[in-house]
């Protein structure tokens, strides 16, 4: 039995996190329910006029997705940090960047993907038509992984630090602005008939650059936190 | 061969220790003694590369451990205060995943025998949150059975929360590791007699 | 010279509130920053002793 | 005989502290001189603007502050990066010392932007691309400062701050262009604050001199703050003990 290669270790990290997440199904649901509640509050605040809801719908759903992913980020590393698993990851004979990417992928699968699946339901609440819902899902599918990647840096930096949740939002929300602009913008552009091609390709560009930089920055932050 | 030269450590604004130098070769046990807060844990975390020293160098076979990076970590195993056991997973799952992520070759039989020898045979399938602190500590120790290929073991107060039976088991494990040429760096407050071909001591208290 | 008299200068073409508001706030911020820094220095020196 | 100044000597806090002390008064003097000169040009030499009347004179403080807020963020990220890469404590202290002044400049830019927007467009807050980016820049500064405040161990605070400063610095241009695109998408090309057609030479000169004045002022203030940070961080070291004995 030869020692596991990088890919085996990587998939072990992903599978362990998914298994842990499944054992805590309640936590996953809370993020999802939070997303639905936040989005559903707006019509109560703004009024139920369909045209108005249609125009603010994409923005509201995207902001709700942003807040839900920030909420879920707190649990990304904190469990492993508390029980010492994170230390062992930092001491594994593999590059921490890759293992951190594994944790982020598992986190996205557990919390980001469900947002994409539930979004059309909320879209209907905001009276979005069929192809607007499709573009909404596409933009979220491209956007939520970027949110998890950028957010992971903040989650690693605020490990074991006072005021974690609020501090994490203050650190990360400004960095979410481009994703929010082009995410919500994609749906609006398609509704206005301009086509969402440009926005979606930019979201793809953000995702790729986040994939390159964020795991490395997360690994550096984790090494600082574990010191 | 682990060589430490003029090691110094500062925590916050307090200087914990400085000018620490020693060498550890095969078959050697290094005991690190000192009162609470004297920097024992910090010293061990510097040795395993988690913490950067304020001064001095740690080198493994002649090369700085931070330069070696992954290569050094492939020869070393660390057990800290935290047992690195996920509460929601069973003992078996914990070992399977921690072995895979730590780059240890371990088949399911290896894992079950490790858990049996440490005295957890009846508890392999239940989530660790239902285990006692001592049992969880045994799960952490079971991982060391899988680290036989790793020459350098760094253990930070490994015997806490272990009962007499577990103490005997762990002592045998550590002694066999030393006999087979391994190196062991250990901090403990309990008086546990570990016979070892060469024993060195460092006292950080003075 | 743009201004006939001091009062004309102060009136700033009807935008006195906005112009002097901006410059006033800026001056206040800068002076406040320096005062806070002096206080911080005194505190730092006191805590060294 | 060219006496080669060993710049490296000044990289240690102990030798940097007195040097900074000597430079601060000089910087303040130069800054106030430039400020007086800039204000004179701004108020007495620059002509009244055709469209905006006298209100446009706010650009003599708004634009320099905006430039300085972005410039200071880049400088802060630079020092933070140096501190992270070379583990030099002084560079990290410099980054922490820059942040409050950068945040103050952003606040001034926002405040003067609002005071200028009111007479120009009748609204205190205008979702203009630059003002919106300034607002986000303020959040980045506040994020950096609160992260450093929340971590007790100075060494970890420096490193964590450095990471968020560098990540922020990489994102500032992306945020700016995203907001730019977003702004033109929604509002169409609104009259921008500075690009009025005939930027008279004197106006530009006034603005540049004021920018220089604020820049040198920032250097002086940052040096003052870094000296306090050095005193706070090194209060147990012997050179600080001697220093305070000499003074008292």
XYZ file of C-alpha atoms in Angstrom, chain A residues 92-170:
79
model
C 0.639 17.296 5.776
C 3.418 16.621 3.230
C 1.323 18.299 0.526
C 0.948 21.926 -0.532
C -1.535 23.575 1.789
C -2.812 25.586 -1.187
C -4.244 22.442 -2.770
C -5.711 21.139 0.460
C -7.282 24.545 1.137
C -8.790 24.410 -2.368
C -10.236 21.030 -1.419
C -11.897 22.484 1.634
C -13.256 25.413 -0.398
C -14.674 23.076 -3.065
C -16.352 20.939 -0.394
C -17.711 24.110 1.253
C -19.116 25.345 -2.079
C -20.737 21.997 -2.827
C -22.362 22.006 0.612
C -23.469 25.643 0.786
C -22.952 27.408 -2.568
C -24.575 24.929 -4.931
C -27.856 24.710 -2.941
C -28.207 28.482 -3.367
C -28.046 28.041 -7.120
C -30.709 25.319 -7.018
C -33.098 27.295 -4.804
C -32.636 30.624 -6.630
C -35.283 29.981 -9.349
C -37.889 29.470 -6.616
C -37.094 32.930 -5.317
C -36.965 34.249 -8.869
C -40.603 33.248 -9.278
C -41.423 35.272 -6.162
C -39.988 38.269 -7.962
C -41.972 37.491 -11.111
C -38.876 36.820 -13.269
C -39.622 35.118 -16.551
C -38.142 31.805 -17.669
C -34.941 32.938 -19.380
C -34.229 35.499 -16.648
C -34.344 32.583 -14.191
C -31.966 30.651 -16.421
C -29.493 33.546 -16.542
C -29.900 33.992 -12.786
C -28.887 30.382 -12.217
C -25.999 30.655 -14.662
C -24.691 33.817 -12.978
C -25.020 32.247 -9.519
C -23.361 29.063 -10.750
C -20.372 31.127 -11.889
C -20.525 33.597 -8.981
C -20.978 31.517 -5.833
C -17.691 29.615 -6.212
C -15.909 32.969 -6.502
C -17.687 34.089 -3.337
C -16.479 30.969 -1.524
C -12.927 31.401 -2.837
C -12.560 35.073 -1.889
C -14.442 34.505 1.356
C -12.090 31.671 2.330
C -9.239 34.195 2.635
C -11.301 36.233 5.080
C -12.425 33.127 6.966
C -8.789 32.039 7.388
C -7.685 35.495 8.512
C -10.393 35.814 11.157
C -9.877 32.340 12.711
C -9.974 32.553 16.458
C -10.297 36.352 16.357
C -12.729 38.427 18.369
C -15.802 39.673 16.504
C -15.346 36.986 13.843
C -18.676 37.165 11.971
C -19.006 40.928 11.687
C -15.284 41.353 11.032
C -15.448 38.715 8.278
C -18.255 40.610 6.553
C -16.397 43.931 6.838
